[in-house]
């Protein structure tokens, strides 16, 4: 049975999460402080939904009319929060902005509502009013959440364990793969590993070791092929843990220092090449943004279907 979900923030993650919850059979209300962002969200959801339907990942009856009934876009926060069972915050990673929003949620949302944050690196729990702490947790998703199934779940310091259990079951019912962490750490697991990779990549760029396309080729051809099947720790088993032990003892690798910036990134941003939304970043992305996102989604869907057939040698159920 579906529940009433309020998604606050209609940007990159918010509109996509609204689509995920709608496809999961829930009644969704999407709101944003920017009317322009809220308007744009409709078209982005329609494009993503069409891609899913064509690929057979969403029912054929899930058309534009269905979407408009399933997701109500509301510019007024109070209307979005009315009778909400679950409130998901997906706004910018700025403490004071989140603190102010949580205060409004506390004032306007039903007392029994579960409050979840999609924060990536910012600890939201000190920003949430004390009266809401027993029903506050993190539900962190990955872009695009209608294709990437991982969801990080972290209960707050005073969170009722039943709320965490609900969140896990809620995600699994939509075909997602929740991972419950014992405590909050910025970036969780996947983003922390990704940050470590990015730090090395930025060092290689700034030292002129290789170009962006050469680095991506090395990652795609050398790492990415094995990761979906083996992850990192199962791959170590195949390599042999004695080799891992020797590598550690010989200190064969030293991580780059954290500089807080990357010369290559700074130069691109200064030139206005800020990424796909701007039409260019490390690469040129000509054409409509929606078309570029659709192309990405189509390729991810093909990979996802292949991985379902192939399966994995690592993950839950195989640990020692």
mmCIF file of C-alpha atoms in Angstrom:
data_model
loop_
_atom_site.group_PDB
_atom_site.id
_atom_site.type_symbol
_atom_site.label_atom_id
_atom_site.label_comp_id
_atom_site.label_asym_id
_atom_site.label_seq_id
_atom_site.Cartn_x
_atom_site.Cartn_y
_atom_site.Cartn_z
ATOM 1 C CA UNK A 1 0.000 0.000 0.000
ATOM 2 C CA UNK A 2 1.327 3.402 -0.950
ATOM 3 C CA UNK A 3 2.081 6.214 1.461
ATOM 4 C CA UNK A 4 2.134 9.983 1.097
ATOM 5 C CA UNK A 5 5.631 11.260 0.347
ATOM 6 C CA UNK A 6 6.702 14.900 0.303
ATOM 7 C CA UNK A 7 9.927 15.619 -1.587
ATOM 8 C CA UNK A 8 11.455 19.000 -0.814
ATOM 9 C CA UNK A 9 13.810 20.253 -3.507
ATOM 10 C CA UNK A 10 13.014 19.606 -7.181
ATOM 11 C CA UNK A 11 16.544 19.842 -8.563
ATOM 12 C CA UNK A 12 18.877 17.131 -9.820
ATOM 13 C CA UNK A 13 17.924 14.578 -7.154
ATOM 14 C CA UNK A 14 14.496 15.760 -6.015
ATOM 15 C CA UNK A 15 12.599 15.430 -9.280
ATOM 16 C CA UNK A 16 14.185 12.030 -9.948
ATOM 17 C CA UNK A 17 13.260 10.801 -6.458
ATOM 18 C CA UNK A 18 9.694 11.958 -6.984
ATOM 19 C CA UNK A 19 9.607 9.721 -10.071
ATOM 20 C CA UNK A 20 11.044 6.767 -8.115
ATOM 21 C CA UNK A 21 8.401 7.077 -5.398
ATOM 22 C CA UNK A 22 5.597 7.481 -7.933
ATOM 23 C CA UNK A 23 6.704 4.324 -9.751
ATOM 24 C CA UNK A 24 6.769 2.632 -6.348
ATOM 25 C CA UNK A 25 3.046 3.277 -5.992
ATOM 26 C CA UNK A 26 3.203 6.215 -3.620
ATOM 27 C CA UNK A 27 1.368 9.542 -3.642
ATOM 28 C CA UNK A 28 4.048 12.171 -4.201
ATOM 29 C CA UNK A 29 4.128 15.903 -3.664
ATOM 30 C CA UNK A 30 7.146 17.762 -4.997
ATOM 31 C CA UNK A 31 8.001 21.285 -3.899
ATOM 32 C CA UNK A 32 10.800 23.796 -4.386
ATOM 33 C CA UNK A 33 11.466 27.406 -3.410
ATOM 34 C CA UNK A 34 12.206 28.135 -7.085
ATOM 35 C CA UNK A 35 9.201 28.088 -9.412
ATOM 36 C CA UNK A 36 11.541 27.774 -12.409
ATOM 37 C CA UNK A 37 13.109 24.617 -10.936
ATOM 38 C CA UNK A 38 9.681 23.198 -10.172
ATOM 39 C CA UNK A 39 8.500 23.884 -13.727
ATOM 40 C CA UNK A 40 11.618 22.287 -15.237
ATOM 41 C CA UNK A 41 11.162 19.206 -13.063
ATOM 42 C CA UNK A 42 8.042 18.190 -14.976
ATOM 43 C CA UNK A 43 9.831 17.878 -18.307
ATOM 44 C CA UNK A 44 12.810 16.064 -16.793
ATOM 45 C CA UNK A 45 10.532 13.511 -15.131
ATOM 46 C CA UNK A 46 8.630 12.971 -18.389
ATOM 47 C CA UNK A 47 11.844 12.341 -20.333
ATOM 48 C CA UNK A 48 13.185 9.903 -17.740
ATOM 49 C CA UNK A 49 9.851 8.090 -17.528
ATOM 50 C CA UNK A 50 9.643 7.673 -21.308
ATOM 51 C CA UNK A 51 13.136 6.151 -21.329
ATOM 52 C CA UNK A 52 12.118 3.687 -18.604
ATOM 53 C CA UNK A 53 8.893 2.719 -20.368
ATOM 54 C CA UNK A 54 10.624 2.137 -23.705
ATOM 55 C CA UNK A 55 13.208 -0.042 -21.944
ATOM 56 C CA UNK A 56 10.509 -2.062 -20.207
ATOM 57 C CA UNK A 57 11.576 -0.796 -16.771
ATOM 58 C CA UNK A 58 8.242 0.934 -16.153
ATOM 59 C CA UNK A 59 4.688 -0.137 -17.091
ATOM 60 C CA UNK A 60 3.388 1.111 -20.459
ATOM 61 C CA UNK A 61 0.425 2.781 -18.776
ATOM 62 C CA UNK A 62 2.860 5.074 -16.953
ATOM 63 C CA UNK A 63 2.451 7.931 -19.399
ATOM 64 C CA UNK A 64 2.487 11.715 -18.974
ATOM 65 C CA UNK A 65 -1.087 11.812 -17.711
ATOM 66 C CA UNK A 66 -0.311 9.127 -15.127
ATOM 67 C CA UNK A 67 2.775 11.063 -14.009
ATOM 68 C CA UNK A 68 0.828 14.279 -13.485
ATOM 69 C CA UNK A 69 -1.624 12.421 -11.258
ATOM 70 C CA UNK A 70 1.090 10.553 -9.377
ATOM 71 C CA UNK A 71 3.332 13.575 -8.714
ATOM 72 C CA UNK A 72 1.769 16.869 -7.698
ATOM 73 C CA UNK A 73 4.081 19.853 -7.982
ATOM 74 C CA UNK A 74 3.315 22.450 -5.331
ATOM 75 C CA UNK A 75 5.093 25.790 -4.777
ATOM 76 C CA UNK A 76 3.828 26.061 -1.181
ATOM 77 C CA UNK A 77 5.711 23.989 1.402
ATOM 78 C CA UNK A 78 2.743 23.702 3.771
ATOM 79 C CA UNK A 79 0.603 22.131 1.047
ATOM 80 C CA UNK A 80 3.313 19.612 0.195
ATOM 81 C CA UNK A 81 3.689 18.579 3.839
ATOM 82 C CA UNK A 82 -0.011 18.190 4.594
ATOM 83 C CA UNK A 83 -0.736 14.629 5.812
ATOM 84 C CA UNK A 84 2.731 13.455 4.700
ATOM 85 C CA UNK A 85 3.908 10.084 6.027
ATOM 86 C CA UNK A 86 7.472 10.552 4.794
ATOM 87 C CA UNK A 87 9.263 13.855 4.201
ATOM 88 C CA UNK A 88 12.456 13.677 2.151
ATOM 89 C CA UNK A 89 14.730 16.712 2.153
ATOM 90 C CA UNK A 90 16.850 17.092 -0.991
ATOM 91 C CA UNK A 91 18.059 20.701 -0.918
ATOM 92 C CA UNK A 92 21.543 22.251 -1.095
ATOM 93 C CA UNK A 93 24.337 21.116 1.222
ATOM 94 C CA UNK A 94 24.360 24.270 3.357
ATOM 95 C CA UNK A 95 23.848 23.879 7.123
ATOM 96 C CA UNK A 96 21.786 27.006 7.701
ATOM 97 C CA UNK A 97 19.511 26.309 4.737
ATOM 98 C CA UNK A 98 18.850 22.804 6.040
ATOM 99 C CA UNK A 99 18.405 24.013 9.620
ATOM 100 C CA UNK A 100 15.792 26.551 8.501
ATOM 101 C CA UNK A 101 13.991 23.934 6.417
ATOM 102 C CA UNK A 102 13.920 21.376 9.228
ATOM 103 C CA UNK A 103 12.421 24.031 11.512
ATOM 104 C CA UNK A 104 9.655 24.594 8.962
ATOM 105 C CA UNK A 105 9.111 20.855 8.590
ATOM 106 C CA UNK A 106 8.842 20.577 12.369
ATOM 107 C CA UNK A 107 6.233 23.347 12.366
ATOM 108 C CA UNK A 108 4.176 22.111 9.429
ATOM 109 C CA UNK A 109 4.508 18.331 9.068
ATOM 110 C CA UNK A 110 2.375 15.791 10.956
ATOM 111 C CA UNK A 111 3.853 14.684 14.273
ATOM 112 C CA UNK A 112 4.101 11.074 13.084
ATOM 113 C CA UNK A 113 5.893 11.905 9.836
ATOM 114 C CA UNK A 114 9.291 10.338 9.219
ATOM 115 C CA UNK A 115 11.879 12.957 8.279
ATOM 116 C CA UNK A 116 14.619 11.772 5.926
ATOM 117 C CA UNK A 117 17.565 13.647 4.475
ATOM 118 C CA UNK A 118 19.277 12.939 1.161
ATOM 119 C CA UNK A 119 22.426 14.716 2.340
ATOM 120 C CA UNK A 120 25.715 13.488 0.859
ATOM 121 C CA UNK A 121 28.428 14.849 3.143
ATOM 122 C CA UNK A 122 26.710 17.117 5.686
ATOM 123 C CA UNK A 123 25.588 15.619 9.017
ATOM 124 C CA UNK A 124 21.900 16.618 9.231
ATOM 125 C CA UNK A 125 21.122 15.360 12.719
ATOM 126 C CA UNK A 126 22.386 18.394 14.712
ATOM 127 C CA UNK A 127 20.169 20.539 12.457
ATOM 128 C CA UNK A 128 16.911 18.648 13.142
ATOM 129 C CA UNK A 129 14.723 19.778 16.085
ATOM 130 C CA UNK A 130 14.900 17.561 19.180
ATOM 131 C CA UNK A 131 11.207 16.678 19.027
ATOM 132 C CA UNK A 132 11.755 15.004 15.639
ATOM 133 C CA UNK A 133 14.917 13.040 16.427
ATOM 134 C CA UNK A 134 13.189 9.712 17.125
ATOM 135 C CA UNK A 135 11.809 9.676 13.570
ATOM 136 C CA UNK A 136 14.761 11.233 11.741
ATOM 137 C CA UNK A 137 17.170 9.366 9.487
ATOM 138 C CA UNK A 138 19.221 9.628 6.316
ATOM 139 C CA UNK A 139 18.051 8.062 3.052
ATOM 140 C CA UNK A 140 20.808 8.912 0.598
ATOM 141 C CA UNK A 141 20.319 8.085 -3.080
ATOM 142 C CA UNK A 142 22.573 8.184 -6.139
ATOM 143 C CA UNK A 143 22.117 9.895 -9.502
ATOM 144 C CA UNK A 144 19.980 8.867 -11.321
ATOM 145 C CA UNK A 145 18.004 7.154 -8.531
ATOM 146 C CA UNK A 146 15.514 5.599 -10.949
ATOM 147 C CA UNK A 147 18.430 3.542 -12.322
ATOM 148 C CA UNK A 148 20.959 3.319 -9.470
ATOM 149 C CA UNK A 149 19.514 1.053 -6.797
ATOM 150 C CA UNK A 150 21.850 1.785 -3.884
ATOM 151 C CA UNK A 151 20.334 3.688 -0.933
ATOM 152 C CA UNK A 152 22.394 4.558 2.159
ATOM 153 C CA UNK A 153 20.318 4.444 5.338
ATOM 154 C CA UNK A 154 21.564 5.895 8.623
ATOM 155 C CA UNK A 155 19.416 6.291 11.703
ATOM 156 C CA UNK A 156 19.924 9.391 13.801
ATOM 157 C CA UNK A 157 21.450 9.085 17.308
ATOM 158 C CA UNK A 158 17.972 8.790 18.875
ATOM 159 C CA UNK A 159 16.136 7.224 15.954
ATOM 160 C CA UNK A 160 13.607 4.512 16.728
ATOM 161 C CA UNK A 161 14.979 1.251 15.219
ATOM 162 C CA UNK A 162 11.505 0.609 13.790
ATOM 163 C CA UNK A 163 11.925 3.702 11.602
ATOM 164 C CA UNK A 164 15.149 2.293 10.136
ATOM 165 C CA UNK A 165 13.396 -1.024 9.527
ATOM 166 C CA UNK A 166 10.562 0.814 7.774
ATOM 167 C CA UNK A 167 13.042 2.667 5.545
ATOM 168 C CA UNK A 168 14.776 -0.581 4.555
ATOM 169 C CA UNK A 169 11.491 -2.292 3.691
ATOM 170 C CA UNK A 170 10.224 0.827 1.892
ATOM 171 C CA UNK A 171 13.278 0.836 -0.374
ATOM 172 C CA UNK A 172 13.314 -2.919 -0.976
ATOM 173 C CA UNK A 173 9.640 -2.843 -1.987
ATOM 174 C CA UNK A 174 10.654 -0.513 -4.831
ATOM 175 C CA UNK A 175 13.442 -2.842 -5.964
ATOM 176 C CA UNK A 176 16.222 -0.805 -4.355
ATOM 177 C CA UNK A 177 19.292 -2.051 -2.454
ATOM 178 C CA UNK A 178 19.476 -0.338 0.940
ATOM 179 C CA UNK A 179 22.690 -0.492 2.959
ATOM 180 C CA UNK A 180 22.303 0.326 6.663
ATOM 181 C CA UNK A 181 25.331 2.028 8.165
ATOM 182 C CA UNK A 182 26.074 1.829 11.870
ATOM 183 C CA UNK A 183 26.829 5.551 12.094
ATOM 184 C CA UNK A 184 27.013 8.622 9.885
ATOM 185 C CA UNK A 185 30.268 9.243 8.041
ATOM 186 C CA UNK A 186 30.425 11.936 5.336
ATOM 187 C CA UNK A 187 30.038 10.353 1.900
ATOM 188 C CA UNK A 188 28.964 6.952 3.280
ATOM 189 C CA UNK A 189 30.766 4.115 1.428
ATOM 190 C CA UNK A 190 30.403 4.596 -2.322
ATOM 191 C CA UNK A 191 31.032 8.344 -2.271
ATOM 192 C CA UNK A 192 34.067 7.992 -0.003
ATOM 193 C CA UNK A 193 35.635 5.462 -2.363
ATOM 194 C CA UNK A 194 34.694 7.673 -5.295
ATOM 195 C CA UNK A 195 36.293 10.664 -3.544
ATOM 196 C CA UNK A 196 39.520 8.732 -3.112
ATOM 197 C CA UNK A 197 39.519 7.894 -6.825
ATOM 198 C CA UNK A 198 38.770 11.523 -7.699
ATOM 199 C CA UNK A 199 41.681 12.730 -5.558
ATOM 200 C CA UNK A 200 44.114 10.529 -7.486
ATOM 201 C CA UNK A 201 42.557 11.497 -10.821
ATOM 202 C CA UNK A 202 42.881 15.210 -10.007
ATOM 203 C CA UNK A 203 46.555 14.715 -9.135
ATOM 204 C CA UNK A 204 47.194 12.938 -12.446
ATOM 205 C CA UNK A 205 45.457 15.768 -14.318
ATOM 206 C CA UNK A 206 47.317 18.566 -12.566
ATOM 207 C CA UNK A 207 50.690 16.833 -13.017
ATOM 208 C CA UNK A 208 50.009 16.348 -16.731
ATOM 209 C CA UNK A 209 50.377 12.582 -16.546
ATOM 210 C CA UNK A 210 47.377 11.983 -18.816
ATOM 211 C CA UNK A 211 44.380 13.722 -20.364
ATOM 212 C CA UNK A 212 40.796 13.455 -19.120
ATOM 213 C CA UNK A 213 39.845 11.015 -21.883
ATOM 214 C CA UNK A 214 42.945 8.869 -21.275
ATOM 215 C CA UNK A 215 42.211 8.677 -17.555
ATOM 216 C CA UNK A 216 38.588 7.739 -18.200
ATOM 217 C CA UNK A 217 39.671 5.086 -20.705
ATOM 218 C CA UNK A 218 42.014 3.539 -18.127
ATOM 219 C CA UNK A 219 39.237 3.462 -15.536
ATOM 220 C CA UNK A 220 36.570 2.112 -17.904
ATOM 221 C CA UNK A 221 38.795 -0.532 -19.504
ATOM 222 C CA UNK A 222 40.913 -1.437 -16.493
ATOM 223 C CA UNK A 223 38.706 -1.099 -13.403
ATOM 224 C CA UNK A 224 35.061 -0.792 -14.360
ATOM 225 C CA UNK A 225 34.841 -4.170 -16.111
ATOM 226 C CA UNK A 226 35.653 -6.028 -12.898
ATOM 227 C CA UNK A 227 33.924 -3.852 -10.312
ATOM 228 C CA UNK A 228 30.322 -4.900 -11.088
ATOM 229 C CA UNK A 229 31.211 -8.574 -10.734
ATOM 230 C CA UNK A 230 33.765 -8.537 -7.926
ATOM 231 C CA UNK A 231 33.578 -5.218 -6.134
ATOM 232 C CA UNK A 232 36.860 -4.413 -4.365
ATOM 233 C CA UNK A 233 37.212 -7.023 -1.635
ATOM 234 C CA UNK A 234 36.189 -10.039 -3.720
ATOM 235 C CA UNK A 235 38.742 -8.920 -6.322
ATOM 236 C CA UNK A 236 41.351 -8.981 -3.549
ATOM 237 C CA UNK A 237 40.394 -12.605 -2.889
ATOM 238 C CA UNK A 238 41.018 -13.460 -6.548
ATOM 239 C CA UNK A 239 44.342 -11.593 -6.590
ATOM 240 C CA UNK A 240 45.340 -13.268 -3.346
ATOM 241 C CA UNK A 241 45.410 -11.692 0.096
ATOM 242 C CA UNK A 242 49.085 -12.544 0.532
ATOM 243 C CA UNK A 243 49.815 -10.158 -2.352
ATOM 244 C CA UNK A 244 47.632 -7.523 -0.686
ATOM 245 C CA UNK A 245 49.527 -8.057 2.555
ATOM 246 C CA UNK A 246 52.882 -7.676 0.782
ATOM 247 C CA UNK A 247 51.728 -4.552 -1.043
ATOM 248 C CA UNK A 248 50.663 -2.975 2.234
ATOM 249 C CA UNK A 249 53.934 -3.906 3.914
ATOM 250 C CA UNK A 250 55.960 -2.456 1.020
ATOM 251 C CA UNK A 251 53.892 0.744 1.063
ATOM 252 C CA UNK A 252 53.594 0.547 -2.708
ATOM 253 C CA UNK A 253 51.038 3.360 -2.816
ATOM 254 C CA UNK A 254 50.814 6.740 -1.118
ATOM 255 C CA UNK A 255 47.559 8.708 -1.437
ATOM 256 C CA UNK A 256 47.790 12.279 -2.729
ATOM 257 C CA UNK A 257 47.510 15.028 -0.122
ATOM 258 C CA UNK A 258 44.126 16.748 0.109
ATOM 259 C CA UNK A 259 44.698 20.183 -1.454
ATOM 260 C CA UNK A 260 41.124 21.432 -1.406
ATOM 261 C CA UNK A 261 41.217 22.284 -5.104
ATOM 262 C CA UNK A 262 42.210 21.023 -8.547
ATOM 263 C CA UNK A 263 43.878 23.297 -11.103
ATOM 264 C CA UNK A 264 42.183 21.542 -14.027
ATOM 265 C CA UNK A 265 38.736 21.879 -12.450
ATOM 266 C CA UNK A 266 39.327 25.519 -11.511
ATOM 267 C CA UNK A 267 40.300 26.355 -15.104
ATOM 268 C CA UNK A 268 37.181 24.705 -16.527
ATOM 269 C CA UNK A 269 34.842 26.432 -14.074
ATOM 270 C CA UNK A 270 36.473 29.790 -14.784
ATOM 271 C CA UNK A 271 35.798 29.184 -18.494
ATOM 272 C CA UNK A 272 32.134 28.426 -17.810
ATOM 273 C CA UNK A 273 32.568 24.716 -18.556
ATOM 274 C CA UNK A 274 30.758 23.503 -15.436
ATOM 275 C CA UNK A 275 29.381 20.204 -16.749
ATOM 276 C CA UNK A 276 26.476 18.690 -18.665
ATOM 277 C CA UNK A 277 23.980 21.353 -17.603
ATOM 278 C CA UNK A 278 26.258 24.005 -19.137
ATOM 279 C CA UNK A 279 26.866 21.980 -22.296
ATOM 280 C CA UNK A 280 30.544 21.407 -21.533
ATOM 281 C CA UNK A 281 32.928 20.309 -18.796
ATOM 282 C CA UNK A 282 35.871 17.967 -19.292
ATOM 283 C CA UNK A 283 34.001 16.988 -22.471
ATOM 284 C CA UNK A 284 31.684 18.842 -24.852
ATOM 285 C CA UNK A 285 27.979 17.975 -24.401
ATOM 286 C CA UNK A 286 26.182 19.642 -27.332
ATOM 287 C CA UNK A 287 22.415 19.621 -27.769
ATOM 288 C CA UNK A 288 19.579 19.708 -25.267
ATOM 289 C CA UNK A 289 20.406 18.650 -21.704
ATOM 290 C CA UNK A 290 17.400 16.315 -21.665
ATOM 291 C CA UNK A 291 18.775 14.502 -24.739
ATOM 292 C CA UNK A 292 22.184 14.037 -23.105
ATOM 293 C CA UNK A 293 20.563 12.670 -19.936
ATOM 294 C CA UNK A 294 18.357 10.360 -22.005
ATOM 295 C CA UNK A 295 21.425 9.003 -23.816
ATOM 296 C CA UNK A 296 23.143 8.334 -20.465
ATOM 297 C CA UNK A 297 20.052 6.636 -19.059
ATOM 298 C CA UNK A 298 19.615 4.444 -22.140
ATOM 299 C CA UNK A 299 23.188 3.185 -21.841
ATOM 300 C CA UNK A 300 22.895 2.615 -18.087
ATOM 301 C CA UNK A 301 19.708 0.637 -18.618
ATOM 302 C CA UNK A 302 21.409 -1.625 -21.157
ATOM 303 C CA UNK A 303 24.264 -2.227 -18.721
ATOM 304 C CA UNK A 304 21.871 -2.860 -15.853
ATOM 305 C CA UNK A 305 19.957 -5.466 -17.853
ATOM 306 C CA UNK A 306 23.194 -7.219 -18.770
ATOM 307 C CA UNK A 307 24.385 -7.244 -15.163
ATOM 308 C CA UNK A 308 21.110 -8.783 -14.007
ATOM 309 C CA UNK A 309 21.766 -11.725 -16.327
ATOM 310 C CA UNK A 310 25.447 -11.996 -15.448
ATOM 311 C CA UNK A 311 25.089 -11.732 -11.681
ATOM 312 C CA UNK A 312 27.853 -11.011 -9.179
ATOM 313 C CA UNK A 313 30.426 -12.964 -7.200
ATOM 314 C CA UNK A 314 30.407 -10.542 -4.290
ATOM 315 C CA UNK A 315 27.976 -8.867 -1.901
ATOM 316 C CA UNK A 316 25.434 -9.854 0.699
ATOM 317 C CA UNK A 317 25.017 -13.544 1.400
ATOM 318 C CA UNK A 318 28.571 -14.559 0.482
ATOM 319 C CA UNK A 319 30.527 -13.160 3.432
ATOM 320 C CA UNK A 320 32.626 -15.412 5.615
#
